[in-house]
CSV table of C-alpha atoms in Angstrom, one decimal:
chain,number,residue,atom,x,y,z
H,1,MET,CA,-30.2,-14.7,24.1
H,2,ALA,CA,-27.4,-12.2,24.8
H,3,ASP,CA,-25.5,-13.3,21.7
H,4,ASN,CA,-28.6,-12.8,19.6
H,5,LYS,CA,-29.1,-9.3,21.1
H,6,ARG,CA,-25.5,-8.4,20.3
H,7,LYS,CA,-25.8,-9.7,16.7
H,8,ASN,CA,-29.0,-7.7,16.2
H,9,SER,CA,-27.5,-4.6,17.8
H,10,SER,CA,-24.5,-4.7,15.4
H,11,LYS,CA,-26.7,-5.2,12.4
H,12,LEU,CA,-28.9,-2.3,13.4
H,13,LEU,CA,-25.9,-0.1,13.9
H,14,LEU,CA,-24.5,-0.9,10.5
H,15,MET,CA,-27.9,-0.5,8.9
H,16,ALA,CA,-28.3,2.9,10.5
H,17,MET,CA,-24.9,4.1,9.5
H,18,GLY,CA,-25.3,2.7,6.0
H,19,GLY,CA,-28.7,4.4,5.8
H,20,ILE,CA,-27.1,7.8,6.4
H,21,VAL,CA,-24.9,7.3,3.3
H,22,GLY,CA,-28.0,6.0,1.4
H,23,ALA,CA,-30.0,9.1,2.5
H,24,VAL,CA,-27.2,11.3,1.2
H,25,ALA,CA,-27.3,9.5,-2.2
H,26,GLY,CA,-31.1,9.9,-2.3
H,27,PHE,CA,-30.8,13.6,-1.5
H,28,LEU,CA,-28.4,14.1,-4.3
H,29,MET,CA,-30.6,12.2,-6.7
H,30,MET,CA,-33.5,14.3,-5.8
H,31,LYS,CA,-31.5,17.5,-6.0
H,32,TYR,CA,-29.8,16.8,-9.3
H,33,LEU,CA,-32.5,14.7,-11.0
H,34,VAL,CA,-35.9,15.8,-9.9
H,35,ASN,CA,-34.9,19.5,-9.5
H,36,SER,CA,-32.5,19.5,-12.4
H,37,ASP,CA,-33.1,21.1,-15.8
H,38,SER,CA,-36.7,20.4,-16.8
H,39,ASN,CA,-35.6,20.1,-20.4
H,40,ALA,CA,-33.4,17.1,-19.5
H,41,SER,CA,-34.6,13.9,-21.0
H,42,GLY,CA,-35.5,10.8,-19.0
H,43,GLY,CA,-32.4,9.1,-20.4
H,44,GLU,CA,-30.2,12.0,-19.2
H,45,LYS,CA,-31.6,11.8,-15.7
H,46,LEU,CA,-31.2,8.0,-15.7
H,47,LEU,CA,-27.6,8.5,-16.7
H,48,ASN,CA,-27.1,11.0,-13.9
H,49,ALA,CA,-28.5,8.5,-11.4
H,50,PHE,CA,-26.2,5.8,-12.8
H,51,VAL,CA,-23.2,8.1,-12.4
H,52,ILE,CA,-24.1,8.8,-8.7
H,53,LEU,CA,-24.5,5.1,-7.9
H,54,ILE,CA,-21.2,4.3,-9.6
H,55,SER,CA,-19.6,7.2,-7.7
H,56,LEU,CA,-20.8,5.7,-4.4
H,57,THR,CA,-19.3,2.3,-5.3
H,58,VAL,CA,-15.9,3.7,-6.6
H,59,THR,CA,-15.6,6.2,-3.7
H,60,TYR,CA,-16.3,3.4,-1.1
H,61,PHE,CA,-13.6,1.3,-2.7
H,62,LEU,CA,-11.1,4.2,-2.8
H,63,GLY,CA,-12.0,4.9,0.9
H,64,ILE,CA,-10.9,1.4,1.9
H,65,ILE,CA,-7.6,1.9,0.0
H,66,ILE,CA,-7.1,5.3,1.7
H,67,HIS,CA,-8.0,3.8,5.1
H,68,GLU,CA,-5.5,0.9,4.8
H,69,ALA,CA,-2.9,3.3,3.4
H,70,GLY,CA,-3.3,5.4,6.5
H,71,HIS,CA,-2.4,2.4,8.7
H,72,LEU,CA,0.6,1.7,6.4
H,73,VAL,CA,2.0,5.3,6.4
H,74,MET,CA,1.4,6.0,10.1
H,75,GLY,CA,2.8,2.5,11.0
H,76,LEU,CA,6.0,3.1,9.0
H,77,LEU,CA,6.4,6.6,10.7
H,78,THR,CA,6.2,5.0,14.2
H,79,GLY,CA,8.6,2.1,13.7
H,80,TYR,CA,6.4,-0.6,12.2
H,81,LYS,CA,7.5,-2.8,9.2
H,82,PHE,CA,5.4,-3.9,6.3
H,83,VAL,CA,4.0,-7.4,6.2
H,84,SER,CA,0.9,-7.4,4.0
H,85,PHE,CA,-1.6,-5.1,2.4
H,86,ARG,CA,-5.0,-6.5,1.5
H,87,ILE,CA,-7.9,-4.9,-0.4
H,88,GLY,CA,-10.9,-7.2,-0.9
H,89,SER,CA,-9.5,-10.6,-1.7
H,90,TYR,CA,-6.2,-9.5,-3.2
H,91,ILE,CA,-3.2,-9.3,-0.8
H,92,LEU,CA,0.2,-7.9,-1.4
H,93,VAL,CA,2.9,-9.7,0.7
H,94,ARG,CA,6.6,-9.4,1.1
H,95,GLN,CA,8.5,-12.7,1.4
H,96,ASN,CA,12.2,-13.4,1.1
H,97,GLY,CA,12.7,-9.8,0.1
H,98,LYS,CA,10.2,-9.9,-2.8
H,99,PHE,CA,6.7,-8.7,-3.2
H,100,ALA,CA,4.0,-11.1,-4.4
H,101,ILE,CA,0.2,-10.8,-5.0
H,102,ARG,CA,-2.0,-13.6,-3.6
H,103,ARG,CA,-5.7,-14.2,-3.0
H,104,PHE,CA,-7.0,-14.1,0.6
H,105,ALA,CA,-10.1,-12.7,2.4
H,106,VAL,CA,-11.5,-12.5,5.9
H,107,ALA,CA,-15.2,-12.5,6.4
H,108,GLY,CA,-16.5,-9.1,7.5
H,109,THR,CA,-13.5,-7.1,6.4
H,110,ALA,CA,-12.9,-5.2,3.1
H,111,GLY,CA,-9.2,-4.6,3.7
H,112,GLN,CA,-6.4,-5.0,6.1
H,113,CYS,CA,-2.8,-3.7,6.5
H,114,LEU,CA,-0.7,-5.9,8.7
H,115,MET,CA,2.7,-4.8,10.0
H,116,THR,CA,5.2,-5.9,12.6
H,117,HIS,CA,7.5,-4.2,15.0
H,118,ASP,CA,10.7,-5.1,16.9
H,119,ILE,CA,10.4,-6.4,20.4
H,120,VAL,CA,9.8,-3.5,22.9
H,121,GLU,CA,11.0,-4.1,26.4
H,122,LYS,CA,8.3,-2.2,28.3
H,123,ASP,CA,4.6,-2.5,27.6
H,124,GLU,CA,4.0,1.2,28.0
H,125,ASP,CA,6.7,2.0,25.4
H,126,ILE,CA,4.9,0.0,22.7
H,127,PRO,CA,3.6,2.4,20.0
H,128,TYR,CA,-0.1,1.8,19.2
H,129,PHE,CA,-2.1,4.9,18.7
H,130,TRP,CA,-1.0,6.2,15.3
H,131,TYR,CA,-0.8,2.8,13.6
H,132,ASN,CA,-4.4,2.1,14.7
H,133,PHE,CA,-5.6,5.6,14.1
H,134,GLY,CA,-3.9,6.1,10.8
H,135,GLY,CA,-6.8,4.7,8.7
H,136,VAL,CA,-9.3,6.9,10.4
H,137,LEU,CA,-7.0,10.0,10.1
H,138,PHE,CA,-6.6,9.5,6.4
H,139,ASN,CA,-10.4,9.0,5.9
H,140,LEU,CA,-11.2,12.2,7.9
H,141,VAL,CA,-8.5,14.2,6.0
H,142,SER,CA,-9.9,13.0,2.7
H,143,ALA,CA,-13.4,14.0,3.7
H,144,ALA,CA,-12.2,17.4,4.7
H,145,LEU,CA,-10.4,17.9,1.4
H,146,LEU,CA,-13.5,16.9,-0.6
H,147,GLY,CA,-15.5,19.3,1.6
H,148,LEU,CA,-13.2,22.1,0.4
H,149,VAL,CA,-13.6,21.0,-3.2
H,150,TYR,CA,-17.4,21.1,-2.8
H,151,LEU,CA,-17.3,24.7,-1.3
H,152,ASN,CA,-15.1,26.0,-4.1
H,153,THR,CA,-16.3,24.3,-7.3
H,154,SER,CA,-18.8,25.6,-9.8
H,155,SER,CA,-19.1,22.2,-11.5
H,156,ARG,CA,-22.3,20.4,-10.5
H,157,LEU,CA,-20.7,17.0,-11.4
H,158,LEU,CA,-17.6,17.6,-9.2
H,159,ALA,CA,-19.8,19.0,-6.4
H,160,THR,CA,-21.9,15.9,-6.5
H,161,TYR,CA,-18.9,13.6,-6.4
H,162,SER,CA,-17.3,15.7,-3.6
H,163,VAL,CA,-20.4,15.4,-1.4
H,164,ILE,CA,-20.7,11.6,-2.0
H,165,GLY,CA,-17.0,11.1,-1.2
H,166,MET,CA,-17.1,13.3,1.9
H,167,PHE,CA,-20.0,11.4,3.4
H,168,VAL,CA,-18.5,8.0,2.5
H,169,TYR,CA,-15.1,8.8,4.0
H,170,LEU,CA,-16.8,10.2,7.1
H,171,TYR,CA,-18.8,7.0,7.4
H,172,LEU,CA,-15.7,4.8,7.1
H,173,GLY,CA,-13.8,7.0,9.6
H,174,ILE,CA,-16.7,7.0,12.2
H,175,MET,CA,-17.4,3.3,11.9
H,176,ASN,CA,-13.7,2.6,12.5
H,177,ILE,CA,-13.1,5.0,15.4
H,178,LEU,CA,-16.2,4.2,17.4
H,179,PRO,CA,-15.3,1.4,19.9
H,180,LEU,CA,-17.8,-1.2,18.6
H,181,LYS,CA,-16.6,-4.2,20.6
H,182,LYS,CA,-19.8,-4.3,22.7
H,183,PHE,CA,-21.7,-4.7,19.4
H,184,GLY,CA,-19.5,-7.8,18.5
H,185,LEU,CA,-17.4,-5.8,16.1
H,186,ALA,CA,-13.6,-5.5,16.4
H,187,ASN,CA,-12.3,-2.3,14.9
H,188,ASP,CA,-9.6,0.4,15.3
H,189,GLY,CA,-11.5,2.2,18.0
H,190,SER,CA,-11.8,-0.9,20.1
H,191,ASN,CA,-8.0,-1.6,19.8
H,192,ILE,CA,-7.1,2.0,20.7
H,193,LEU,CA,-9.4,2.0,23.7
H,194,GLU,CA,-8.1,-1.3,25.1
H,195,CYS,CA,-4.5,-0.2,24.5
H,196,TYR,CA,-5.1,3.1,26.3
H,197,ARG,CA,-6.8,1.4,29.3
H,198,ASP,CA,-4.3,-1.4,29.6
H,199,PRO,CA,-0.6,-1.3,28.4
H,200,GLY,CA,-0.6,-5.1,28.7
H,201,VAL,CA,-3.0,-5.2,25.7
H,202,ARG,CA,-0.4,-3.4,23.7
H,203,ARG,CA,2.0,-6.4,24.4
H,204,LEU,CA,-0.6,-8.8,23.2
H,205,ILE,CA,-1.3,-6.9,20.0
H,206,LEU,CA,2.4,-6.7,19.3
H,207,ASP,CA,2.7,-10.4,19.9
H,208,VAL,CA,-0.1,-11.1,17.5
H,209,LEU,CA,1.5,-9.0,14.8
H,210,ILE,CA,4.9,-10.7,15.3
H,211,ILE,CA,3.4,-14.1,15.2
H,212,ASN,CA,1.6,-13.3,11.9
H,213,ALA,CA,4.8,-11.8,10.4
H,214,GLU,CA,6.8,-14.9,11.4
H,215,GLN,CA,4.2,-17.2,9.9
H,216,SER,CA,4.1,-15.2,6.6
H,217,GLN,CA,7.9,-15.9,6.3
H,218,GLY,CA,7.5,-19.6,6.7
H,219,LYS,CA,7.8,-20.3,10.4
H,220,THR,CA,5.3,-22.6,12.1
H,221,LEU,CA,3.8,-21.8,15.5
H,222,ASP,CA,5.6,-24.7,17.1
H,223,SER,CA,8.9,-23.2,16.2
H,224,MET,CA,8.3,-19.8,17.9
H,225,PRO,CA,9.3,-18.9,21.4
H,226,ASP,CA,6.8,-19.5,24.3
H,227,GLU,CA,7.0,-15.8,25.3
H,228,LEU,CA,4.9,-14.9,22.3
H,229,PHE,CA,2.0,-16.9,23.6
H,230,GLU,CA,1.8,-15.7,27.2
H,231,ILE,CA,-1.5,-14.3,28.5
H,232,ARG,CA,-2.2,-12.8,31.9
H,233,ASP,CA,-4.9,-14.6,34.0
H,234,GLY,CA,-8.3,-13.1,33.5
H,235,ASP,CA,-7.4,-11.1,30.4
H,236,ASP,CA,-10.5,-11.1,28.1
H,237,SER,CA,-9.4,-8.6,25.5
H,238,ILE,CA,-9.8,-9.3,21.8
H,239,SER,CA,-6.0,-9.7,21.5
H,240,ALA,CA,-6.0,-12.2,24.4
H,241,VAL,CA,-8.5,-14.3,22.5
H,242,SER,CA,-6.3,-14.1,19.4
H,243,ILE,CA,-3.3,-15.4,21.4
H,244,LYS,CA,-5.5,-18.2,22.8
H,245,LEU,CA,-6.4,-19.2,19.2
H,246,PHE,CA,-2.7,-19.2,18.3
H,247,ARG,CA,-2.0,-21.4,21.4
H,248,ALA,CA,-4.7,-23.9,20.3
H,249,ALA,CA,-3.4,-23.9,16.7
H,250,ARG,CA,0.0,-24.6,18.2
H,251,GLU,CA,-1.4,-27.6,20.0
H,252,LEU,CA,-2.9,-28.8,16.8
H,253,GLU,CA,0.5,-28.7,15.1
H,254,ARG,CA,1.8,-30.8,17.9
H,255,GLY,CA,-1.1,-33.3,17.6
H,256,ASN,CA,-2.4,-32.4,21.1
H,257,TYR,CA,-6.1,-32.4,20.1
H,258,GLU,CA,-7.5,-32.7,23.6
H,259,SER,CA,-5.5,-29.7,24.8
H,260,ALA,CA,-6.6,-27.7,21.8
H,261,LYS,CA,-10.2,-28.7,22.3
H,262,ALA,CA,-10.1,-27.5,25.9
H,263,ILE,CA,-8.8,-24.1,24.8
H,264,TYR,CA,-11.5,-23.7,22.1
H,265,ARG,CA,-14.3,-24.6,24.6
H,266,GLU,CA,-12.8,-22.0,27.0
H,267,ILE,CA,-12.9,-19.3,24.3
H,268,LEU,CA,-16.5,-20.1,23.4
H,269,GLU,CA,-17.5,-19.4,27.0
H,270,LYS,CA,-16.6,-15.8,26.6
H,271,LYS,CA,-19.9,-13.8,26.4
H,272,ASP,CA,-19.0,-10.8,24.1
H,273,LEU,CA,-16.8,-12.7,21.6
H,274,VAL,CA,-16.6,-11.1,18.2
H,275,GLU,CA,-18.8,-13.1,15.8
H,276,LEU,CA,-16.0,-13.9,13.4
H,277,LEU,CA,-14.0,-15.4,16.2
H,278,VAL,CA,-17.0,-17.4,17.3
H,279,LYS,CA,-17.3,-19.1,13.9
H,280,GLU,CA,-13.6,-19.7,13.6
H,281,THR,CA,-13.5,-21.3,17.1
H,282,GLN,CA,-16.5,-23.5,16.3
H,283,CYS,CA,-14.8,-24.7,13.2
H,284,GLU,CA,-11.7,-25.7,15.1
H,285,LEU,CA,-13.7,-27.2,18.0
H,286,MET,CA,-15.5,-29.4,15.4
H,287,PHE,CA,-12.2,-30.5,14.0
H,288,CYS,CA,-10.9,-31.5,17.5
H,289,CYS,CA,-14.2,-33.3,18.3
H,290,ILE,CA,-13.6,-35.4,15.1
H,291,MET,CA,-10.0,-36.1,16.0
H,292,THR,CA,-10.8,-37.1,19.6
H,293,GLY,CA,-13.7,-39.4,18.7
H,294,GLU,CA,-16.5,-37.3,20.2
H,295,PRO,CA,-20.1,-38.8,19.7
H,296,ALA,CA,-21.8,-38.1,16.4
H,297,LYS,CA,-24.4,-36.0,18.2
H,298,VAL,CA,-21.7,-33.5,19.4
H,299,ILE,CA,-20.3,-33.1,15.9
H,300,ASP,CA,-23.6,-32.8,14.2
H,301,GLU,CA,-24.8,-30.1,16.6
H,302,LEU,CA,-21.7,-28.1,15.9
H,303,TYR,CA,-22.1,-28.6,12.1
H,304,ASP,CA,-25.4,-26.9,11.9
H,305,ASP,CA,-26.8,-24.9,8.9
H,306,GLU,CA,-25.2,-21.6,10.1
H,307,LEU,CA,-21.7,-23.1,10.5
H,308,GLN,CA,-22.0,-25.0,7.2
H,309,LYS,CA,-22.7,-21.7,5.4
H,310,TYR,CA,-19.7,-20.1,7.1
H,311,ILE,CA,-17.5,-23.0,6.1
H,312,GLN,CA,-18.6,-22.7,2.5
H,313,ARG,CA,-17.9,-19.0,2.5
H,314,SER,CA,-14.4,-19.2,4.1
H,315,ALA,CA,-13.2,-22.4,2.5
H,316,LYS,CA,-12.2,-20.5,-0.7
H,317,PHE,CA,-9.3,-18.8,1.1
H,318,LEU,CA,-8.7,-20.7,4.4
H,319,LEU,CA,-6.6,-23.8,4.2
H,320,SER,CA,-7.8,-24.7,7.8
H,321,ARG,CA,-11.2,-25.2,6.3
H,322,GLN,CA,-9.8,-27.8,3.9
H,323,ARG,CA,-8.1,-29.5,6.9
H,324,LEU,CA,-11.4,-29.5,8.8
H,325,MET,CA,-13.4,-31.0,5.8
H,326,TYR,CA,-10.6,-33.5,5.1
H,327,ALA,CA,-11.0,-34.9,8.7
H,328,TYR,CA,-14.8,-34.7,8.4
H,329,TYR,CA,-14.9,-36.8,5.2
H,330,TYR,CA,-11.9,-39.1,5.9
H,331,ILE,CA,-12.6,-39.9,9.6
H,332,TYR,CA,-16.2,-39.0,10.3
H,333,LYS,CA,-18.0,-39.8,7.0
H,334,GLN,CA,-15.4,-42.2,5.5
H,335,ASP,CA,-16.3,-40.7,2.1
H,336,LYS,CA,-13.3,-41.5,-0.1
H,337,VAL,CA,-14.5,-39.4,-3.1
H,338,ASN,CA,-14.9,-36.2,-1.2
H,339,THR,CA,-11.8,-36.9,0.8
H,340,ASP,CA,-9.7,-37.1,-2.3
H,341,LYS,CA,-11.3,-33.9,-3.7
H,342,VAL,CA,-10.5,-31.9,-0.5
H,343,TYR,CA,-7.0,-33.3,-0.4
H,344,ASN,CA,-6.2,-32.2,-4.0
H,345,LEU,CA,-7.8,-28.8,-3.3
H,346,ALA,CA,-5.7,-28.4,-0.2
H,347,LEU,CA,-2.5,-29.1,-2.1
H,348,ASP,CA,-3.4,-26.5,-4.7
H,349,MET,CA,-4.3,-23.9,-2.0
H,350,ALA,CA,-1.0,-24.6,-0.1
H,351,LYS,CA,1.0,-23.7,-3.2
H,352,GLN,CA,-0.7,-20.3,-3.6
H,353,ASN,CA,-1.1,-19.6,0.2
H,354,TYR,CA,0.2,-16.1,1.2
H,355,ASN,CA,1.0,-17.5,4.7
H,356,LEU,CA,3.9,-19.9,4.2
H,357,GLY,CA,4.1,-21.0,7.8
H,358,ASP,CA,0.3,-21.7,8.0
H,359,ALA,CA,0.4,-23.6,4.8
H,360,LYS,CA,3.3,-25.8,6.1
H,361,ALA,CA,1.5,-26.5,9.3
H,362,GLU,CA,-1.9,-27.2,7.8
H,363,MET,CA,-0.5,-29.6,5.2
H,364,GLY,CA,1.5,-31.3,7.9
H,365,ILE,CA,-1.7,-32.0,9.9
H,366,ILE,CA,-3.5,-33.2,6.8
H,367,GLU,CA,-0.6,-35.6,6.0
H,368,HIS,CA,-0.5,-36.8,9.5
H,369,ILE,CA,-4.2,-37.7,9.3
H,370,LYS,CA,-3.7,-39.4,6.0
H,371,GLU,CA,-0.9,-41.6,7.3
H,372,ASN,CA,-2.2,-42.4,10.8
H,373,TYR,CA,-6.0,-42.7,10.6
């Protein structure tokens, strides 16, 4: 019941904020279409409406780029190093001193700029504010600049675009600075608030960034030092959950499926877990249940319609989904045709995977299943 209330609250909040942007667009259409030159033809008014809608789409896309660029610039200015920059499903990564463009997406996110930092000895000395706030800062500055353009232009077209851009950028800034963890949404505001309240969270976030950076360069979780996976007892922050997921994935690399299963079940007991992490954890728990010979009833209950839809959406970019479905068809269903299809797809995905360490680990698990089950 509580989970459903959180999901509904997050949906209502997003709808409300999106409705504000829609209302602005509607106002502009009324102002520049209904109240525009009475001699304008229906075709001209329709063209104006089309221009406004296109402007909304383009401005939103530019707003995402501006937001992620803010993270990048402010991160670089505070000692962080570039790892990857993603807009939509296209991700720019730097590996072995060279830049490459790959395909990758995360459900519920339109972009992401990931960076890393050198080890910092004291938790309280770890920089966190400007890297997390950078995206919001750039959106708000962009909105302010467009506001100045609106106040100083005599062009109706430029004024219209400026108002659209101003409200879109304000929307992106507000939605990212409000701490929305209680609505089941992880954002910059949530990270800043948790880091401000607890310097220990800064350490966890830094560890998550370092682990991701090491993976992108080809290291597996099993080859990384134990210190990166340490969590204080009772820590229930978003970053602590992320570290637990890395811990469990590390156990998968080692073939310790029972240990991993216990971690995933512990994570799912958390009441205010972000929805994306819920689905990811359910997928991995299902994999562990298959590998440890859980009864069919347990596996089928996990593999419900909702999880099946999530798997279908995420399978295009996540090699771990292919690993899950390989185990599902090979061990659980004993379906050779689909097993072979998934295996060949996994091979192709591994070659194009932006995360070299993850690809190595996932294919290692798949090959282990192929050879030993």
